[in-house]
PDB file of C-alpha atoms in Angstrom:
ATOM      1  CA  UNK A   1     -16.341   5.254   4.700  1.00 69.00           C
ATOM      2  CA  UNK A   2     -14.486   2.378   4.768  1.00 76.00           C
ATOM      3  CA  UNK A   3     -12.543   0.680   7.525  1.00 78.00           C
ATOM      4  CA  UNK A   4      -9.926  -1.591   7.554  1.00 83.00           C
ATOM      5  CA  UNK A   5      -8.791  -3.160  11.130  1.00 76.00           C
ATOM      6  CA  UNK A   6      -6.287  -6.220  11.810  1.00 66.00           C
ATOM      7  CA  UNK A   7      -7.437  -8.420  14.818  1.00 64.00           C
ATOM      8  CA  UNK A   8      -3.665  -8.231  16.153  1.00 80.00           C
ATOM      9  CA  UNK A   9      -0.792  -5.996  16.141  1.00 88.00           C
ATOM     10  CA  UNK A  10       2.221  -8.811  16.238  1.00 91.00           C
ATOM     11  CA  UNK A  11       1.884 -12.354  15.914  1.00 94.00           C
ATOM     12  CA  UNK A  12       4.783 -14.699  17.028  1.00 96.00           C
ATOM     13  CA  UNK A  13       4.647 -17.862  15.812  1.00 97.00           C
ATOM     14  CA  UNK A  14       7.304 -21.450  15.747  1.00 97.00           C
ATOM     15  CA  UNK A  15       9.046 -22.439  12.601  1.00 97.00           C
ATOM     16  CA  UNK A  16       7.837 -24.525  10.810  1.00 97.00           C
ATOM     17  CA  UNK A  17       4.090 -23.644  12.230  1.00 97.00           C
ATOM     18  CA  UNK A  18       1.342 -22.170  10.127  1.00 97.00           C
ATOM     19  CA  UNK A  19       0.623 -18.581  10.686  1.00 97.00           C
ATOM     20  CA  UNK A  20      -3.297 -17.136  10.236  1.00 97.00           C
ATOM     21  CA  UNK A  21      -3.462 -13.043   9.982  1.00 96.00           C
ATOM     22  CA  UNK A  22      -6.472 -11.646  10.153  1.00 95.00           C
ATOM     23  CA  UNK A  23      -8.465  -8.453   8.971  1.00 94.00           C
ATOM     24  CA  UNK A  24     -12.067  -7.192   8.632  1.00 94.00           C
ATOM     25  CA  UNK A  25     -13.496  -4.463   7.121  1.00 94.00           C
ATOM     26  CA  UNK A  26     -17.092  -2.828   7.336  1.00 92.00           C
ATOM     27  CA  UNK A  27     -17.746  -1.792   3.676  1.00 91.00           C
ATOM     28  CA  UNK A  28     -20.142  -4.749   2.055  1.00 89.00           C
ATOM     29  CA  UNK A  29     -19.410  -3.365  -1.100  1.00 90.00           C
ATOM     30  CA  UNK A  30     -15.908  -3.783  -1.369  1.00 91.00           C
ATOM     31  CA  UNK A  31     -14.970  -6.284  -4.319  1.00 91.00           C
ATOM     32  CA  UNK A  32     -11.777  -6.987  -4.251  1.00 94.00           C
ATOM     33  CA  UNK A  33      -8.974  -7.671  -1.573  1.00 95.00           C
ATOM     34  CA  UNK A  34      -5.071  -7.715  -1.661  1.00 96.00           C
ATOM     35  CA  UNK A  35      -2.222  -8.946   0.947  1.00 96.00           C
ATOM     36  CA  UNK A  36       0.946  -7.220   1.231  1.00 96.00           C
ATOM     37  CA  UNK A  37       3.777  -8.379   2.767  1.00 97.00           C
ATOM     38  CA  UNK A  38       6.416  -5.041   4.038  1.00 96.00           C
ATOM     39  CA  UNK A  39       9.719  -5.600   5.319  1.00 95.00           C
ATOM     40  CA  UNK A  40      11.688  -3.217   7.532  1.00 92.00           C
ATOM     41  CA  UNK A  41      12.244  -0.254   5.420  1.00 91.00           C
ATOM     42  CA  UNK A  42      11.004  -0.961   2.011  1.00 94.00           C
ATOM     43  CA  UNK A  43       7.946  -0.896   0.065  1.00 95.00           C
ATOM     44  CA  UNK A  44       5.313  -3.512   0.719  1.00 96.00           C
ATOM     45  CA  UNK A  45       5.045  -6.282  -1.583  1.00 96.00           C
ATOM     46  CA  UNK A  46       2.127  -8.058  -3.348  1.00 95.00           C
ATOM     47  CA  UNK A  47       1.273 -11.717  -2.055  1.00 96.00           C
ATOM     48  CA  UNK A  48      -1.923 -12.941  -2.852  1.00 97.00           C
ATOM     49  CA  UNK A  49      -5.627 -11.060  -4.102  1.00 96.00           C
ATOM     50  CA  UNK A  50      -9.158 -12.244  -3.964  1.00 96.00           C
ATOM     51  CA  UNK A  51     -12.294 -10.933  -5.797  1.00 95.00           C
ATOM     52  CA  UNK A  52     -15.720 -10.553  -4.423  1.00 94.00           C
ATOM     53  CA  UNK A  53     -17.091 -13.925  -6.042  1.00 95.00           C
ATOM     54  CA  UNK A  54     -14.566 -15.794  -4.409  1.00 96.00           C
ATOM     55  CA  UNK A  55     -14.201 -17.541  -0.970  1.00 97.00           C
ATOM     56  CA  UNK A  56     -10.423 -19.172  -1.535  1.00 98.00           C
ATOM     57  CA  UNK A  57      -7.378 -18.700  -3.364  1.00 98.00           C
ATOM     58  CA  UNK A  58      -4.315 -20.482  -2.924  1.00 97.00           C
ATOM     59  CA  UNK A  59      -0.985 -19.419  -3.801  1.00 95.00           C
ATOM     60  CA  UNK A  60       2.711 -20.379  -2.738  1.00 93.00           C
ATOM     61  CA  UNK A  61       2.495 -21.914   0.332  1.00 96.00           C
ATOM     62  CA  UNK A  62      -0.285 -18.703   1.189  1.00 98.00           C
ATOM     63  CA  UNK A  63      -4.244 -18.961   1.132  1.00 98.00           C
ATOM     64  CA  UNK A  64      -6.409 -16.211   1.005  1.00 98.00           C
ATOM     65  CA  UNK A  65      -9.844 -16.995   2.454  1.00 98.00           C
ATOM     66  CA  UNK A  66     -12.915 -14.511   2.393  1.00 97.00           C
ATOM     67  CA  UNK A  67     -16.237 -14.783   4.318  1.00 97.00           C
ATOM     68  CA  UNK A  68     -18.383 -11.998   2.917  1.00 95.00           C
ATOM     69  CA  UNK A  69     -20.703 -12.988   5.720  1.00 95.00           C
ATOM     70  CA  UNK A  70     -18.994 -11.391   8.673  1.00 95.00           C
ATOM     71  CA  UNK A  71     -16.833  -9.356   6.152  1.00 95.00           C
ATOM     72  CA  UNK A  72     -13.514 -11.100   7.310  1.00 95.00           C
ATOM     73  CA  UNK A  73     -10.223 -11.614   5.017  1.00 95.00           C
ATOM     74  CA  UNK A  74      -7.072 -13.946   6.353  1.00 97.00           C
ATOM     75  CA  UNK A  75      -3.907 -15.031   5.211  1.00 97.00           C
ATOM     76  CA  UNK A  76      -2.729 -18.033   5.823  1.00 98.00           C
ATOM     77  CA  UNK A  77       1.330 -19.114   5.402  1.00 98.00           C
ATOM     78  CA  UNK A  78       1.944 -22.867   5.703  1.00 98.00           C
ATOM     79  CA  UNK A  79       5.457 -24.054   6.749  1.00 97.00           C
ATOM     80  CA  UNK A  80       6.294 -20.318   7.720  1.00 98.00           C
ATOM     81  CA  UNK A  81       9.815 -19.171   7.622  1.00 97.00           C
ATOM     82  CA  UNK A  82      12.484 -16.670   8.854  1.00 96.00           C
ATOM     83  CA  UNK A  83      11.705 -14.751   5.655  1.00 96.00           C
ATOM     84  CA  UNK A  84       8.151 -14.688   6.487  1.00 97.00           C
ATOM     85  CA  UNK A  85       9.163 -12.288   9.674  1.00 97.00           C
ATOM     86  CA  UNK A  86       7.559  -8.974   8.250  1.00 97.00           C
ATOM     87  CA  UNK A  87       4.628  -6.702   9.034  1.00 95.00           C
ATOM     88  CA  UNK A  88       1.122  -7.847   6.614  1.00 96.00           C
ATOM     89  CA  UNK A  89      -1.360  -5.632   6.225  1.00 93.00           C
ATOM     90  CA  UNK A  90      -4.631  -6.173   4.120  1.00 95.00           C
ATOM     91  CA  UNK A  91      -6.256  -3.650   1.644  1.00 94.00           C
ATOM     92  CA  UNK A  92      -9.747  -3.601   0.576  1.00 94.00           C
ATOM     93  CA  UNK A  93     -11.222  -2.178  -2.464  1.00 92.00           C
ATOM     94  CA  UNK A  94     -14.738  -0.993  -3.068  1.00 88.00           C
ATOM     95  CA  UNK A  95     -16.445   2.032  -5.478  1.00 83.00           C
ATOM     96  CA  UNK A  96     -16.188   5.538  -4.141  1.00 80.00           C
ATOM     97  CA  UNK A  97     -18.423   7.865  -6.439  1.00 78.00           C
ATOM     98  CA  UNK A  98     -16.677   6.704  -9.577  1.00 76.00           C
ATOM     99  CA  UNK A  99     -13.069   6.249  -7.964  1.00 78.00           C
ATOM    100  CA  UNK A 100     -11.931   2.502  -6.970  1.00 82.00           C
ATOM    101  CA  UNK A 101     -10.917   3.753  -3.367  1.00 86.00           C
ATOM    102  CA  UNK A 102      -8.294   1.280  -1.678  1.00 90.00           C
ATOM    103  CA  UNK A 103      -8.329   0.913   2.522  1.00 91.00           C
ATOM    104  CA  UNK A 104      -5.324  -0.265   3.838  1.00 92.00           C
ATOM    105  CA  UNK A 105      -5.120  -2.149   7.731  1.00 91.00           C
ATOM    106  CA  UNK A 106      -3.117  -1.045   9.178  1.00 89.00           C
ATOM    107  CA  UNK A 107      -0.792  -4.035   9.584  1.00 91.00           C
ATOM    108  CA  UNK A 108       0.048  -7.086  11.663  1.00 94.00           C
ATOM    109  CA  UNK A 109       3.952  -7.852  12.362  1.00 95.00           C
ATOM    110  CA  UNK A 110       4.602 -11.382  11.946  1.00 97.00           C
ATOM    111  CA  UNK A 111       7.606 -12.689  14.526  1.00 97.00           C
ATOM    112  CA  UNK A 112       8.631 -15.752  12.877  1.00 97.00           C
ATOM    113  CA  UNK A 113      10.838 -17.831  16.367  1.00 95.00           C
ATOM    114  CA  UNK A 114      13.785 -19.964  14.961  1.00 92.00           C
TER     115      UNK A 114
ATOM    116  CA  UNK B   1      14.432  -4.590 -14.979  1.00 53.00           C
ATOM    117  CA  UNK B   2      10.632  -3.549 -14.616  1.00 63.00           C
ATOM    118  CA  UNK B   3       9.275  -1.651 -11.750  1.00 93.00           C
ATOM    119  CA  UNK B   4       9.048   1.174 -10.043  1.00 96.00           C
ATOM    120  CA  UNK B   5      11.686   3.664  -8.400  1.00 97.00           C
ATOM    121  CA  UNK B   6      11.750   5.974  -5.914  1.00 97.00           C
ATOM    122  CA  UNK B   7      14.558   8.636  -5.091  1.00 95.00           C
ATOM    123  CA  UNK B   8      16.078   9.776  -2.807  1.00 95.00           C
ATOM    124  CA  UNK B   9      15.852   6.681  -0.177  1.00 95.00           C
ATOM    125  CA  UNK B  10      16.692   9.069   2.596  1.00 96.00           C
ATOM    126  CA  UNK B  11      16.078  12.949   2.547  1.00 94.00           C
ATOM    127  CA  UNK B  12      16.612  15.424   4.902  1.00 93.00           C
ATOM    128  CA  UNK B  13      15.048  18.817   5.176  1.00 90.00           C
ATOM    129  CA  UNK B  14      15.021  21.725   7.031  1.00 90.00           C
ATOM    130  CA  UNK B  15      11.653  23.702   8.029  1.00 87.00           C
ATOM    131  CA  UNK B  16      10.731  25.963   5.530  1.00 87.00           C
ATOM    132  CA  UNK B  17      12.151  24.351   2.816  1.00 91.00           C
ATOM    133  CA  UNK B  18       9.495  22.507  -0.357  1.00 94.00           C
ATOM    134  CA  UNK B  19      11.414  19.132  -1.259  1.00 95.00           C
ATOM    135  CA  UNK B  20      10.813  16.859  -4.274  1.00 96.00           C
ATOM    136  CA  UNK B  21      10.328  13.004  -4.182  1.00 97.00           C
ATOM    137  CA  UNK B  22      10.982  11.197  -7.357  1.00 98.00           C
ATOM    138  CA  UNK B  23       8.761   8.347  -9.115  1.00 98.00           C
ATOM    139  CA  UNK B  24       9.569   6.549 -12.020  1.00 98.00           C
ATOM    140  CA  UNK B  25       7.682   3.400 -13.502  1.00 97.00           C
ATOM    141  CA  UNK B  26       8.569   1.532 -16.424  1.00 96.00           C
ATOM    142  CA  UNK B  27       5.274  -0.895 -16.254  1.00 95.00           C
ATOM    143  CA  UNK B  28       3.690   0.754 -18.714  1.00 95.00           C
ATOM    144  CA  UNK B  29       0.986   1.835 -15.917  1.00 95.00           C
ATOM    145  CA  UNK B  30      -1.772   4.371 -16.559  1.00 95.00           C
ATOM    146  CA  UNK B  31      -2.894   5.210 -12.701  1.00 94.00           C
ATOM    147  CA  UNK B  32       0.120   6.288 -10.277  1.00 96.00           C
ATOM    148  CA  UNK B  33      -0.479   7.041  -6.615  1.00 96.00           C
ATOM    149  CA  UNK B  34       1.386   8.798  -3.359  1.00 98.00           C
ATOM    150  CA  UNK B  35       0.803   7.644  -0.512  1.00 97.00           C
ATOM    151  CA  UNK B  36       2.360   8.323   3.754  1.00 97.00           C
ATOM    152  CA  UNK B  37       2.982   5.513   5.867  1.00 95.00           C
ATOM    153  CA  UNK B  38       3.270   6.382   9.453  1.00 93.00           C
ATOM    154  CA  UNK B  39       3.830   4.119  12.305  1.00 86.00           C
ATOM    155  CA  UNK B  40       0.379   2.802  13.734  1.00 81.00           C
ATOM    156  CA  UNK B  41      -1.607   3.909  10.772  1.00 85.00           C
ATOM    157  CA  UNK B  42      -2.509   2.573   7.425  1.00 87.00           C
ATOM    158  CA  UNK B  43      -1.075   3.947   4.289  1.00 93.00           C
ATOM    159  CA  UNK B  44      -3.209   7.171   3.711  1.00 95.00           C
ATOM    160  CA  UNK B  45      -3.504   8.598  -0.172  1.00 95.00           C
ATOM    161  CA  UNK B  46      -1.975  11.744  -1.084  1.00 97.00           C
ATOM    162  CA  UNK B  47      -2.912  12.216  -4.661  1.00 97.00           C
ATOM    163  CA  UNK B  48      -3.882   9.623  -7.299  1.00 95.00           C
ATOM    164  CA  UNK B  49      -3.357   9.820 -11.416  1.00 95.00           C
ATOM    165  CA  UNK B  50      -5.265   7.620 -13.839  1.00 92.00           C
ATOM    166  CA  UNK B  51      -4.171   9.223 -16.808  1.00 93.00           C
ATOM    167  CA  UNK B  52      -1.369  11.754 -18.243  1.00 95.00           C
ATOM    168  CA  UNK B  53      -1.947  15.546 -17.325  1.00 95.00           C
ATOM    169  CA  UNK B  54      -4.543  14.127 -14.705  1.00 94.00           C
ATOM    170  CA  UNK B  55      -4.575  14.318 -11.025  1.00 95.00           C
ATOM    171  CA  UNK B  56      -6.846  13.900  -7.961  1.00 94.00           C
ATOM    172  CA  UNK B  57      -6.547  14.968  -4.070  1.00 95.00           C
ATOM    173  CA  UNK B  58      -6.536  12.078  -1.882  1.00 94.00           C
ATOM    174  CA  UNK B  59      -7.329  11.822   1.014  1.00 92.00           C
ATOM    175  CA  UNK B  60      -4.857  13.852   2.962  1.00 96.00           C
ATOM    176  CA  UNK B  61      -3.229  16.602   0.295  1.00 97.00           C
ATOM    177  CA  UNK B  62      -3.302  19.883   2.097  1.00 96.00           C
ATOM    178  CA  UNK B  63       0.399  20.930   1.821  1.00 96.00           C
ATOM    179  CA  UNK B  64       1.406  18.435  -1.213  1.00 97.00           C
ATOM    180  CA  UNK B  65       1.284  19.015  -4.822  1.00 97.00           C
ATOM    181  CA  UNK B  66       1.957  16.592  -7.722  1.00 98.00           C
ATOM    182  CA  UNK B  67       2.611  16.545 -11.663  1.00 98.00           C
ATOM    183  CA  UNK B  68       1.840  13.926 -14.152  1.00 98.00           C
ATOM    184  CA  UNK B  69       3.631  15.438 -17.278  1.00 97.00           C
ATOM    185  CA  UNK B  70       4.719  12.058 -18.523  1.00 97.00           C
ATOM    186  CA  UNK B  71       3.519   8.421 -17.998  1.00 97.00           C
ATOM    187  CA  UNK B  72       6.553   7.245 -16.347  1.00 97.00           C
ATOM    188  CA  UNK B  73       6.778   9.838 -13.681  1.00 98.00           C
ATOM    189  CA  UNK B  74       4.802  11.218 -10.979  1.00 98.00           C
ATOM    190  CA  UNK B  75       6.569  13.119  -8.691  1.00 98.00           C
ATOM    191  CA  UNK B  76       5.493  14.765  -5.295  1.00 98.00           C
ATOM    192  CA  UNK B  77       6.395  17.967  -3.567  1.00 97.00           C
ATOM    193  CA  UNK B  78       6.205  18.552  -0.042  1.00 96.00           C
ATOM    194  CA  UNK B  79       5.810  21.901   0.574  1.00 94.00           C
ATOM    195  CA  UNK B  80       6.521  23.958   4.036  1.00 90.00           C
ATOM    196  CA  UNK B  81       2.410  24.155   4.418  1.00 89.00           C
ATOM    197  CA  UNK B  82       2.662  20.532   5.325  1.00 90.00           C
ATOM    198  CA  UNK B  83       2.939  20.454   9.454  1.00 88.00           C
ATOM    199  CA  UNK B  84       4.148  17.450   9.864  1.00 91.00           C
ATOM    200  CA  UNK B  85       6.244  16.174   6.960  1.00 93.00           C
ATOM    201  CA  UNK B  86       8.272  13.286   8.918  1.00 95.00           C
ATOM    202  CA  UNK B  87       7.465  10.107   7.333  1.00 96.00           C
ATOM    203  CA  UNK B  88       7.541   7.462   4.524  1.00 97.00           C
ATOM    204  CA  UNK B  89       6.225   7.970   1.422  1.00 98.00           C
ATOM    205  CA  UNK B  90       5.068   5.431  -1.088  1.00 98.00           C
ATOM    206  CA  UNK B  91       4.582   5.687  -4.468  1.00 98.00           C
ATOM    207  CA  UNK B  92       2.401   2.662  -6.530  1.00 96.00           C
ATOM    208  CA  UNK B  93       1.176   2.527  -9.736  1.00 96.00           C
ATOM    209  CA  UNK B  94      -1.566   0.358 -11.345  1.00 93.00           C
ATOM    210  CA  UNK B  95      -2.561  -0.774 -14.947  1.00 91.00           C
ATOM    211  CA  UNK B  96      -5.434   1.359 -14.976  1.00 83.00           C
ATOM    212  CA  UNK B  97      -7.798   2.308 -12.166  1.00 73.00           C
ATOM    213  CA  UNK B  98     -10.135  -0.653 -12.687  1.00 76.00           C
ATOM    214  CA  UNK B  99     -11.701  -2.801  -9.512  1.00 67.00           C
ATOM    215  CA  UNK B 100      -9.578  -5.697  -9.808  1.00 74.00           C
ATOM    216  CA  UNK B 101      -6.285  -3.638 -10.841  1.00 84.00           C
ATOM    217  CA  UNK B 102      -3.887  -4.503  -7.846  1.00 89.00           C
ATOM    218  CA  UNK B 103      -1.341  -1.786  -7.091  1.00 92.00           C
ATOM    219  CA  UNK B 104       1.865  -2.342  -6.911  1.00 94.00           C
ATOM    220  CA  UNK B 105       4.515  -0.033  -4.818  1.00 96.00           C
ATOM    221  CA  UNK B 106       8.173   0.987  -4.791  1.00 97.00           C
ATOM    222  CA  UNK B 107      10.833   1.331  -1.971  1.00 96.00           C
ATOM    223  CA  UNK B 108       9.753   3.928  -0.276  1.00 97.00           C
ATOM    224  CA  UNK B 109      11.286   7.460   0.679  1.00 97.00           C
ATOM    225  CA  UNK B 110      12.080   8.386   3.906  1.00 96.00           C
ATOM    226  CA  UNK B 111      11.472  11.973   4.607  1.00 96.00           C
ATOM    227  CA  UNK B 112      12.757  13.619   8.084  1.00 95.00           C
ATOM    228  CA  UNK B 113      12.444  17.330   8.675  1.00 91.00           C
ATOM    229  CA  UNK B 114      15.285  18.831  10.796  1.00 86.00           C
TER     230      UNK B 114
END
């Protein structure tokens, strides 16, 4: 089956700095990919989502880059923010037998310094 | 005010005792999902609906049980055959269960046995 792993548990980074989370996952097949963004005690947010026949997509201040290659997905948040602090976690989509089966990393917390 | 809602945010219950977690979506959504968060892990499926009066095991279900009477709702029963019921639970829904269909999730419950 699939895996989903994040390169780094927390990631502490300067206002103002840009901020790069990683993830890879093993499953070649997978087709599309998702960010989420979860704050302390709520339900994780959508950010930003790439398909399979994409490379880049760039959003609010985030970009979503995909090498199919090494099978690697990051986020990257320009400018990043006291808001930003939150965990991020990946998920990865691919065919199961019929079902679109969704792997989730299992997050990277993002300490945003003021 | 579209999305999706969980209830109770907080729940308590004592061993023995089958509780029910609420989940309501007004997004029009065909394919509803439960999932567990625990700390460390990535979110692991419970059950999954695509349809009304349809429902699928996930990936962990032993000691869970779901209903999909209506299209709004999806609720989830832990029952005392789950072992270890401590944790938060996620409910998402999706347009339909198509590849590129990204899921989107509510607030979370927060279930702690006693």
């Amino acid at each position: 089956g699939e895996s989903v792993g994040l390169h780094l548990p927390t990631l502490s980074v300067q206002e103002g700095d840009n901020s790069i989370i990683n993830c890879a996952y093993s499953n070649s097949a997978s087709d599309y990919f998702i960010w989420y963004k979860q704050e302390s005690g709520k339900g994780p947010q959508f950010i930003i989502d790439i398909r399979s026949n994409m490379d880049k997509r760039q959003g609010q201040r985030v970009t979503v880059l995909l090498n199919k290659t090494v099978k690697h997905l990051s986020l990257q948040i320009a400018a990043t923010q006291p808001g930003d602090s939150a965990v991020y976690f990946c998920a990865v989509k691919a065919d199961s037998g019929g079902y679109q089966k969704v792997t989730f990393g299992t997050g990277t917390k993002l300490q945003v310094i003021p | 005010d579209g999305g999706i809602t969980q209830s109770p945010k907080y729940l308590f219950r004592k061993e023995g005792q089958n509780v029910t977690l609420s989940c309501e979506q007004n997004l029009n959504h065909d394919a509803m999902y439960w999932y567990r968060q625990d700390p460390g892990q990535g979110l692991r499926l419970i059950y999954y609906s695509q349809i009304v009066n349809d429902f699928q095991k996930g990936d962990i279900a032993e000691g869970y049980s779901v209903s999909r009477e209506k299209k709004e709702s999806f609720p989830l029963t832990v029952t005392s055959a789950q072992k270890n019921p401590t944790a938060f639970y996620l409910c998402a829904s999706s347009m339909s269960q198509d590849s590129t269909d990204t899921q989107y999730f509510g607030p979370g419950t927060r279930l702690t046995v006693l």
